[in-house]
Short mmCIF file of C-alpha atoms in Angstrom, two decimals:
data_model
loop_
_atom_site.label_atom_id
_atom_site.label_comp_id
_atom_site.label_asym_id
_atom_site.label_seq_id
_atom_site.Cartn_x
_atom_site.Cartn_y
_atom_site.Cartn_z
CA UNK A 6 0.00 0.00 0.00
CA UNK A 7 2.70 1.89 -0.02
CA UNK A 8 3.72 4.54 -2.60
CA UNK A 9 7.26 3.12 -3.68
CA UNK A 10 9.17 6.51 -2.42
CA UNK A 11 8.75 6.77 0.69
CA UNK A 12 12.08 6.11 2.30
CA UNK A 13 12.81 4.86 5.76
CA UNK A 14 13.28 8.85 6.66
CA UNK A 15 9.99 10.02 5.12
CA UNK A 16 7.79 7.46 6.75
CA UNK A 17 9.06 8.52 10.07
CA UNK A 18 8.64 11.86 9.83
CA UNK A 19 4.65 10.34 8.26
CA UNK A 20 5.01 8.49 11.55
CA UNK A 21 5.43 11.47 13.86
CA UNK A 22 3.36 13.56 12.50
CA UNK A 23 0.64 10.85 13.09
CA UNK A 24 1.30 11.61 17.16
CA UNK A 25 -2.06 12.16 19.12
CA UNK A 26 -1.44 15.06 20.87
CA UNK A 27 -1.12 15.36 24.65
CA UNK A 28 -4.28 14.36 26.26
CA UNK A 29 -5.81 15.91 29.91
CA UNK A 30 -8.62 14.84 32.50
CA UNK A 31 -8.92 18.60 32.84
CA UNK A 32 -10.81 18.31 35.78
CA UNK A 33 -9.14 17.40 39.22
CA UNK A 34 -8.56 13.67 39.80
CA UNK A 35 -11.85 13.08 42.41
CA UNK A 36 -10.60 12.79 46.04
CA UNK A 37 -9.75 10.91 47.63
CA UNK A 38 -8.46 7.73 45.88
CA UNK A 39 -11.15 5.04 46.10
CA UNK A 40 -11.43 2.37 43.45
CA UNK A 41 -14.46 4.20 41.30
CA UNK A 42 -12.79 7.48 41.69
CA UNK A 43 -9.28 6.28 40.14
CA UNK A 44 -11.30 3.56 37.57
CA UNK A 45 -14.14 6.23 36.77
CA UNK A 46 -10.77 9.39 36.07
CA UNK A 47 -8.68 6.27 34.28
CA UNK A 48 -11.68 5.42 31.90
CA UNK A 49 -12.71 8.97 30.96
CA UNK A 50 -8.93 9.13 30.36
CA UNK A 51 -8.76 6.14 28.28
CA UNK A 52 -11.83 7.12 26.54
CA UNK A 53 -10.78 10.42 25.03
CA UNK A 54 -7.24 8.99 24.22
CA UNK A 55 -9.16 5.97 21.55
CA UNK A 56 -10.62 8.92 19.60
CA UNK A 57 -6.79 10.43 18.74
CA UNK A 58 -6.03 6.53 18.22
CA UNK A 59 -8.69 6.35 15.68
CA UNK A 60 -7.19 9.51 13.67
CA UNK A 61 -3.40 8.24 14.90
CA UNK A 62 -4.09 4.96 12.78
CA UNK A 63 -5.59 7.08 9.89
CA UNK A 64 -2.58 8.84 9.53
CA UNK A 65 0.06 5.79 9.33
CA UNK A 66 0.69 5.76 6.04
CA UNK A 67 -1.33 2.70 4.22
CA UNK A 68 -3.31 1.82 6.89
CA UNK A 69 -6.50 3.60 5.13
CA UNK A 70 -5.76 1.50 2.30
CA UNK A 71 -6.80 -1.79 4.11
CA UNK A 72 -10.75 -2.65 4.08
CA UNK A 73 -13.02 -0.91 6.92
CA UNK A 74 -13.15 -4.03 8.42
CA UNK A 75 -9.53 -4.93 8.35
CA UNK A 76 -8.91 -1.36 10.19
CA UNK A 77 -11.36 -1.95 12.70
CA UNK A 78 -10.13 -5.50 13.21
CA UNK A 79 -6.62 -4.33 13.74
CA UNK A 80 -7.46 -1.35 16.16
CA UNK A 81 -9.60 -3.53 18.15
CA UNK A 82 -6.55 -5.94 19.01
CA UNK A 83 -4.12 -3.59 19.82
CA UNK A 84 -5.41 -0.61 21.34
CA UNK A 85 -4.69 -1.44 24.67
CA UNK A 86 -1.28 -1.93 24.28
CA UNK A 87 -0.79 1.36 22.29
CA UNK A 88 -2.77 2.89 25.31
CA UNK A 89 0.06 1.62 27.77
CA UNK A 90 2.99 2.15 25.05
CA UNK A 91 2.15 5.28 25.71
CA UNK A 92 1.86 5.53 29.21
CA UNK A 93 5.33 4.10 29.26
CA UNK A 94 6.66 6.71 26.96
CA UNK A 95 5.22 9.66 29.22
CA UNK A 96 6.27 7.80 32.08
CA UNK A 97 10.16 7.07 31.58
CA UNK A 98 11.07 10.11 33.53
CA UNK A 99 9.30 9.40 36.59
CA UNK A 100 10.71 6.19 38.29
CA UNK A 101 7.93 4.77 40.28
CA UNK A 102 4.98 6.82 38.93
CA UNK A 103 3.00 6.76 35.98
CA UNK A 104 1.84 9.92 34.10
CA UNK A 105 -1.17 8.84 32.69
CA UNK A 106 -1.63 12.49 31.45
CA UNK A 107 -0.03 15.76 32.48
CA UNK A 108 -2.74 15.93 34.94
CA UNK A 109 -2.91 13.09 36.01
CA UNK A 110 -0.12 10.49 37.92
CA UNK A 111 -0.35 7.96 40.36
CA UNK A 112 1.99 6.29 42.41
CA UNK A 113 2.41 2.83 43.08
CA UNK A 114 0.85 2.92 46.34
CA UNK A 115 -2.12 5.26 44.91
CA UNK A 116 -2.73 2.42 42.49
CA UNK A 117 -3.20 0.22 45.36
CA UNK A 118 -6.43 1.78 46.17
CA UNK A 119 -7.77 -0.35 42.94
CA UNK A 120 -8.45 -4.01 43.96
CA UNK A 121 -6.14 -6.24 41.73
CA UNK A 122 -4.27 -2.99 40.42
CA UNK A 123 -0.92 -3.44 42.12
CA UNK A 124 0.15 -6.21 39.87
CA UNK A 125 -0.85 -4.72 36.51
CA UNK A 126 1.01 -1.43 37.79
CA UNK A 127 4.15 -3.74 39.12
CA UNK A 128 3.97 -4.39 35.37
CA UNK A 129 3.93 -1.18 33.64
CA UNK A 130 6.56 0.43 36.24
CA UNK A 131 9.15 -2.65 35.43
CA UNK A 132 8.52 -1.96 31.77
CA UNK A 133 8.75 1.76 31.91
CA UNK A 134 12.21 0.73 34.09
CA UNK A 135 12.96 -1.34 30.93
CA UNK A 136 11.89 1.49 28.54
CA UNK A 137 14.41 4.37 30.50
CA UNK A 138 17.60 1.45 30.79
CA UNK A 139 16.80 1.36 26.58
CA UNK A 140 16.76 4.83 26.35
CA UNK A 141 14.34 4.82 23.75
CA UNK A 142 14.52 7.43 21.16
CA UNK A 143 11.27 9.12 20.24
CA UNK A 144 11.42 8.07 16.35
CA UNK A 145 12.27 4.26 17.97
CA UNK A 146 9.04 4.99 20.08
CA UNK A 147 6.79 5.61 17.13
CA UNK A 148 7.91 2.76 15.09
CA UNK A 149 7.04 0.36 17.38
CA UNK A 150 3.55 1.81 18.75
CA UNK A 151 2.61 1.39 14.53
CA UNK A 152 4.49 -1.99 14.89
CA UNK A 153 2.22 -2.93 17.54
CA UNK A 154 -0.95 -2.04 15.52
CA UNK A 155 0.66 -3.79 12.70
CA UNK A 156 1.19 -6.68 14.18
CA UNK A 157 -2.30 -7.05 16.41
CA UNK A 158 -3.87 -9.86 14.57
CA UNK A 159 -1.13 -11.18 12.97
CA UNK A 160 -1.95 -14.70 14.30
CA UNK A 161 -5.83 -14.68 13.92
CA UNK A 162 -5.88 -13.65 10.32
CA UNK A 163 -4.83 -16.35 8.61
CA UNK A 164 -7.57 -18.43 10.46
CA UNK A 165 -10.64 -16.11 9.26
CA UNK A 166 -11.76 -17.29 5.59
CA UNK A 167 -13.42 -13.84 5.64
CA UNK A 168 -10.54 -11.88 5.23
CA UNK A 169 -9.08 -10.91 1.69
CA UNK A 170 -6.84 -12.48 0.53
CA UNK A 171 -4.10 -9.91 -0.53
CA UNK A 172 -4.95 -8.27 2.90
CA UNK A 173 -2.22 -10.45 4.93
CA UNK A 174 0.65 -9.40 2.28
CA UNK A 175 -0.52 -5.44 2.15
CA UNK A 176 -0.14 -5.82 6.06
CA UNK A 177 3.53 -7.80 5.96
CA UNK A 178 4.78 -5.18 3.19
CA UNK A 179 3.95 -2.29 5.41
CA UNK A 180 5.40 -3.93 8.68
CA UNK A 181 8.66 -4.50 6.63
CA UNK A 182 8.95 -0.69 5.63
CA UNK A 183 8.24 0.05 9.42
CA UNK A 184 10.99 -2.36 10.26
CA UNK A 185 13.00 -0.90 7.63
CA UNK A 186 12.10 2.70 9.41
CA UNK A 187 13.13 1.46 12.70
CA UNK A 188 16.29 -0.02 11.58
CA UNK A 189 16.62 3.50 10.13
CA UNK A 190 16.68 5.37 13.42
CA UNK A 191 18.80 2.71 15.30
CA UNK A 192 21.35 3.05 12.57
CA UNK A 193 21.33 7.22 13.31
CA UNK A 194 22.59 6.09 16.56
CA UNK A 195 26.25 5.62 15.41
CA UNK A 196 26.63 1.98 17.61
CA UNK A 197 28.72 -0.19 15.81
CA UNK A 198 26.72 -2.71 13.68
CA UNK A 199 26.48 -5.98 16.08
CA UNK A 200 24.94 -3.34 18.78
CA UNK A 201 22.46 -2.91 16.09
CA UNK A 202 21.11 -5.44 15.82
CA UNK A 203 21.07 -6.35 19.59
CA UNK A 204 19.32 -3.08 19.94
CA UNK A 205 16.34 -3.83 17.02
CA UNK A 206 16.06 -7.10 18.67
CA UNK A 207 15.47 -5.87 22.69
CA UNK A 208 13.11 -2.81 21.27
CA UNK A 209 11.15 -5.41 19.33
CA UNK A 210 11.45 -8.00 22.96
CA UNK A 211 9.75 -4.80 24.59
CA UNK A 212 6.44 -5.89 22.83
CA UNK A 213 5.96 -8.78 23.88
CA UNK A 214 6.07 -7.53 27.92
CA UNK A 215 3.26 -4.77 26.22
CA UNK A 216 1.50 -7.37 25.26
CA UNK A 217 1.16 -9.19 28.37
CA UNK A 218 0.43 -6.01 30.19
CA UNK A 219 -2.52 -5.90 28.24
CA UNK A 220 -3.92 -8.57 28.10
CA UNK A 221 -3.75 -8.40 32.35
CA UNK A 222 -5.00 -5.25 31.60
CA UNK A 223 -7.64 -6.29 29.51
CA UNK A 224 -9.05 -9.12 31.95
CA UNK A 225 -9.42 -6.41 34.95
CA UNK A 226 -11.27 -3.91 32.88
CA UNK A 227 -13.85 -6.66 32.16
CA UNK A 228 -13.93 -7.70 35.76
CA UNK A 229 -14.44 -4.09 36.61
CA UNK A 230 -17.47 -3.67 34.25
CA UNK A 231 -18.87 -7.18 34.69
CA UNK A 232 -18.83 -5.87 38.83
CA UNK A 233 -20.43 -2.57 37.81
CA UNK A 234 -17.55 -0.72 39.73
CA UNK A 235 -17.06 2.03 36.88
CA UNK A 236 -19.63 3.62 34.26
CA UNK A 237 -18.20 2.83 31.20
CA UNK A 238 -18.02 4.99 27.71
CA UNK A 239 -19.43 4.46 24.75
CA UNK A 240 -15.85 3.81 22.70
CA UNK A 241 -13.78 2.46 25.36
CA UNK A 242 -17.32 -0.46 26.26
CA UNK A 243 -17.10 -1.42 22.29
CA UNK A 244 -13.28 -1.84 22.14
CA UNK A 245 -13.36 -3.66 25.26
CA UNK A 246 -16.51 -5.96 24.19
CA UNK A 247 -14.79 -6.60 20.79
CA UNK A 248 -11.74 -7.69 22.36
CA UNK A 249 -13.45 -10.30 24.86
CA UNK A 250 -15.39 -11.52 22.15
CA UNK A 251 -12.32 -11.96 19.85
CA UNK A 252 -10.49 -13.87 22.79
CA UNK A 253 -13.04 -15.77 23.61
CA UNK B 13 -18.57 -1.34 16.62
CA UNK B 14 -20.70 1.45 15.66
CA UNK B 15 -18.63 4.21 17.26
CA UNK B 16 -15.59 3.05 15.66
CA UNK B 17 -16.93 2.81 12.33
CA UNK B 18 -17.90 6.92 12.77
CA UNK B 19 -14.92 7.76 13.36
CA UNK B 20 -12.66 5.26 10.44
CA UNK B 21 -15.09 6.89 8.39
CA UNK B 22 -15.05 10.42 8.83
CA UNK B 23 -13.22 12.46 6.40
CA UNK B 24 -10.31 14.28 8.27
CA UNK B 25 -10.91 18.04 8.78
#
């Protein structure tokens, strides 16, 4: 789907420009910290940040080029982990916190107040930790949120007879020119070559921790709704509904 | 995925 000149360099800058911008509560986080206080700020959060994902996916270059339901299918899978990608980007400075939007952080312990929170945020501190001992370069950062989106249903497609069939090879062409973009902005670095390589290949082991966060992630969000603990929004209910039903 | 749809559909501004 891609047009044939658009080097490494130019789909990154595509890439960047894609960025949602910085998202806030913009009202004060609801005192104190009990469970539907945090869940019910965390969800409105979550909520406004899938409508930038929506236009953030848009804007990768080829991904419009897929069928509606391809793009759907793909965003459903993946956009919890984008969600926390980016939570771990805005959160590398902060050892111990995470700065789920200028506006709003919360500690370890303030996470606690969330019944079965403590591990999932055990999680996303560890990989942040992992994220900040990378040093992960913002054009690094962006390749492998669209990697992630990429990559979502890599292992379910081939198994729906629905899809079409020059869908899978659009979708492995354009995760090669990302890869080819990533390998791009490691190679700026200056390391010598094997450090590379080691680098591409830790970046790319960073995913599958993201993954795992989610999909923890994923199961406590249902628990939370199937308990009734948080109201939730109309987006953030259908991704989360579309994503049981796919796992299930 | 009705709110989804809306918004993969909408033209950019």
């Amino acid at each position: 789907p891609l047009p044939p000149a658009l080097t490494p360099e130019h789909l990154i800058s595509r890439i960047m420009e894609a960025e949602p911008p910085e998202i806030y509560l913009m009202k004060d986080m609801n005192r104190p910290l009990t469970e539907a206080n945090v869940m019910m700020s965390l969800t409105n959060l979550a909520d406004k940040e899938l409508v930038h994902m929506i236009s953030w996916a848009k804007k990768i270059p080829g991904f419009v080029e897929f069928g509606l339901l391809e793009q759907v299918h793909l965003l459903e899978c993946c956009w919890l982990e984008v969600l926390m990608m980016g939570l771990m980007w805005r959160s590398v400075d902060h050892p111990g916190k995470l700065i789920f939007s200028p506006d709003l952080s919360l500690s370890r312990e303030e996470g606690n107040c969330v019944q079965g929170f403590s591990e999932i945020f055990d999680m996303l501190i560890a990989a942040t930790s992992r994220v900040r001992e990378l040093k992960l370069q913002r054009e690094e950062y962006v390749c492998l949120k669209a990697m992630i989106l990429l990559n979502s249903n890599m292992c379910l497609i081939s198994s729906e007879g629905s899809e079409e069939p020059q869908s899978r090879s659009k979708l492995l062409r354009l995760l090669d020119a990302v890869t080819d973009a990533l390998v791009w902005a490691i190679a700026k670095s200056g390391l010598p070559y094997r450090q590379q390589y080691t680098r591409l290949a830790h970046l790319l082991m960073l995913l599958s921790h993201v993954r795992h966060v989610s999909n923890k992630g994923m199961d406590h969000l249902h628990c939370m709704k199937m308990k009734n603990i948080v109201p939730l929004y109309d987006l953030l209910l259908e991704m989360l509904d579309a994503h049981i039903m796919h796992s299930s | 995925h009705t709110k989804l749809l809306q918004l993969l559909t909408t033209k950019p501004e």
